[in-house]
Amino acid sequence: MVKKAVLTIGLLVLSNAFMTLAWYGHLKFKEMNWFNNLGLVGVIFISWGIALFEYSLQVPANRIGFSENGGPFNLWQLKVIQEVITLTVFAVFAIVFFKSEPLRVNHLIGFVFLVLAVYFIFKK
């Protein structure tokens, strides 16, 4: 079970890296000359292409981790794990690539509440 839990979380981290890049990367790509020539439809197709990798990792992660498929997590747990990973990956992405968007105390407080959500979702 530990192996499936680690694999599930690892795949979710990777999938969220692609998801964050697909959803928010285009906001930074505009600094590249070739990207400025693309219209909105072109940007959407690039984001879809990146999101394909997200789905290719996220779907197996949920199948492997789901308790009814022999994994260690129920549906509620998978969702809360996903949300915490999403915000963690996003925070790293925002700090590294969008230096003009600082991490503030209220962001950290919100994150603490999400970690508490994980605690309560996993509590039996």
Tab-separated table of C-alpha atoms in Angstrom:
chain	number	residue	atom	x	y	z
A	1	MET	CA	0.000	0.000	0.000
A	2	VAL	CA	2.839	2.434	0.767
A	3	LYS	CA	4.263	1.881	-2.714
A	4	LYS	CA	0.889	2.741	-4.301
A	5	ALA	CA	0.538	5.804	-2.073
A	6	VAL	CA	3.982	7.099	-3.047
A	7	LEU	CA	3.364	6.355	-6.741
A	8	THR	CA	-0.025	8.079	-6.608
A	9	ILE	CA	1.373	11.197	-4.939
A	10	GLY	CA	4.392	11.285	-7.261
A	11	LEU	CA	2.191	11.072	-10.357
A	12	LEU	CA	-0.103	13.760	-8.964
A	13	VAL	CA	2.860	16.085	-8.360
A	14	LEU	CA	4.080	15.593	-11.931
A	15	SER	CA	0.585	15.982	-13.354
A	16	ASN	CA	0.108	19.207	-11.410
A	17	ALA	CA	3.378	20.579	-12.743
A	18	PHE	CA	2.006	20.158	-16.277
A	19	MET	CA	-1.418	21.477	-15.254
A	20	THR	CA	0.067	24.615	-13.726
A	21	LEU	CA	2.221	25.167	-16.799
A	22	ALA	CA	-0.812	24.722	-19.070
A	23	TRP	CA	-3.048	27.005	-17.017
A	24	TYR	CA	-0.594	29.759	-16.107
A	25	GLY	CA	2.540	29.290	-18.202
A	26	HIS	CA	1.124	31.242	-21.126
A	27	LEU	CA	1.065	34.322	-18.899
A	28	LYS	CA	4.862	34.132	-18.758
A	29	PHE	CA	5.402	32.817	-22.294
A	30	LYS	CA	4.229	36.168	-23.646
A	31	GLU	CA	7.745	37.416	-22.911
A	32	MET	CA	9.033	35.169	-25.739
A	33	ASN	CA	8.977	36.734	-29.196
A	34	TRP	CA	7.499	33.739	-31.028
A	35	PHE	CA	4.641	33.551	-28.552
A	36	ASN	CA	3.542	37.140	-29.141
A	37	ASN	CA	2.498	36.256	-32.692
A	38	LEU	CA	-0.009	33.669	-31.492
A	39	GLY	CA	-3.630	34.557	-31.058
A	40	LEU	CA	-5.834	33.240	-28.302
A	41	VAL	CA	-6.709	30.095	-30.262
A	42	GLY	CA	-3.013	29.268	-30.677
A	43	VAL	CA	-2.412	29.756	-26.959
A	44	ILE	CA	-5.370	27.493	-26.178
A	45	PHE	CA	-4.003	24.734	-28.404
A	46	ILE	CA	-0.564	24.976	-26.805
A	47	SER	CA	-2.173	24.765	-23.366
A	48	TRP	CA	-4.224	21.748	-24.450
A	49	GLY	CA	-1.056	20.066	-25.680
A	50	ILE	CA	0.613	20.618	-22.318
A	51	ALA	CA	-2.539	19.496	-20.478
A	52	LEU	CA	-2.444	16.195	-22.377
A	53	PHE	CA	0.620	15.278	-20.312
A	54	GLU	CA	-1.246	16.285	-17.158
A	55	TYR	CA	-4.112	13.919	-17.930
A	56	SER	CA	-1.699	11.162	-18.931
A	57	LEU	CA	-0.321	11.268	-15.380
A	58	GLN	CA	-3.390	12.273	-13.368
A	59	VAL	CA	-5.745	9.544	-14.592
A	60	PRO	CA	-3.305	6.711	-13.744
A	61	ALA	CA	-2.559	8.359	-10.385
A	62	ASN	CA	-6.221	8.322	-9.434
A	63	ARG	CA	-6.737	4.769	-10.707
A	64	ILE	CA	-3.700	3.472	-8.806
A	65	GLY	CA	-4.555	5.375	-5.613
A	66	PHE	CA	-8.309	4.700	-5.499
A	67	SER	CA	-9.297	2.235	-2.765
A	68	GLU	CA	-11.830	0.430	-4.969
A	69	ASN	CA	-8.971	-0.365	-7.364
A	70	GLY	CA	-6.757	-1.667	-4.563
A	71	GLY	CA	-5.187	1.683	-3.712
A	72	PRO	CA	-4.844	3.274	-0.288
A	73	PHE	CA	-7.123	6.332	-0.731
A	74	ASN	CA	-10.862	6.860	-0.891
A	75	LEU	CA	-12.352	9.398	-3.271
A	76	TRP	CA	-12.447	12.213	-0.691
A	77	GLN	CA	-8.830	11.647	0.252
A	78	LEU	CA	-7.700	11.646	-3.379
A	79	LYS	CA	-9.418	14.989	-3.965
A	80	VAL	CA	-7.945	16.682	-0.911
A	81	ILE	CA	-4.461	15.324	-1.694
A	82	GLN	CA	-4.895	16.677	-5.225
A	83	GLU	CA	-5.857	20.144	-3.972
A	84	VAL	CA	-2.941	20.422	-1.563
A	85	ILE	CA	-0.518	19.281	-4.262
A	86	THR	CA	-2.072	21.730	-6.723
A	87	LEU	CA	-1.570	24.678	-4.394
A	88	THR	CA	1.936	23.576	-3.419
A	89	VAL	CA	3.012	23.245	-7.057
A	90	PHE	CA	1.321	26.544	-7.882
A	91	ALA	CA	3.078	28.320	-4.997
A	92	VAL	CA	6.481	27.086	-6.183
A	93	PHE	CA	5.622	28.050	-9.772
A	94	ALA	CA	4.462	31.536	-8.747
A	95	ILE	CA	7.533	32.175	-6.596
A	96	VAL	CA	10.009	30.917	-9.205
A	97	PHE	CA	8.475	32.301	-12.410
A	98	PHE	CA	6.364	35.248	-11.250
A	99	LYS	CA	8.689	37.047	-8.903
A	100	SER	CA	6.350	40.062	-8.915
A	101	GLU	CA	3.732	37.977	-7.073
A	102	PRO	CA	5.072	37.575	-3.512
A	103	LEU	CA	3.991	34.856	-1.122
A	104	ARG	CA	2.182	36.610	1.723
A	105	VAL	CA	1.188	35.635	5.240
A	106	ASN	CA	-2.474	35.289	4.252
A	107	HIS	CA	-1.422	32.764	1.572
A	108	LEU	CA	0.433	30.742	4.198
A	109	ILE	CA	-2.557	30.874	6.556
A	110	GLY	CA	-4.812	29.613	3.779
A	111	PHE	CA	-2.365	26.813	3.103
A	112	VAL	CA	-2.415	25.826	6.792
A	113	PHE	CA	-6.191	25.543	6.575
A	114	LEU	CA	-5.829	23.241	3.572
A	115	VAL	CA	-3.430	21.044	5.507
A	116	LEU	CA	-6.022	20.964	8.297
A	117	ALA	CA	-8.564	19.871	5.668
A	118	VAL	CA	-6.293	16.935	4.852
A	119	TYR	CA	-6.149	16.057	8.538
A	120	PHE	CA	-9.917	16.077	8.913
A	121	ILE	CA	-10.560	14.193	5.653
A	122	PHE	CA	-8.151	11.425	6.728
A	123	LYS	CA	-9.484	11.281	10.304
A	124	LYS	CA	-11.486	8.088	10.861
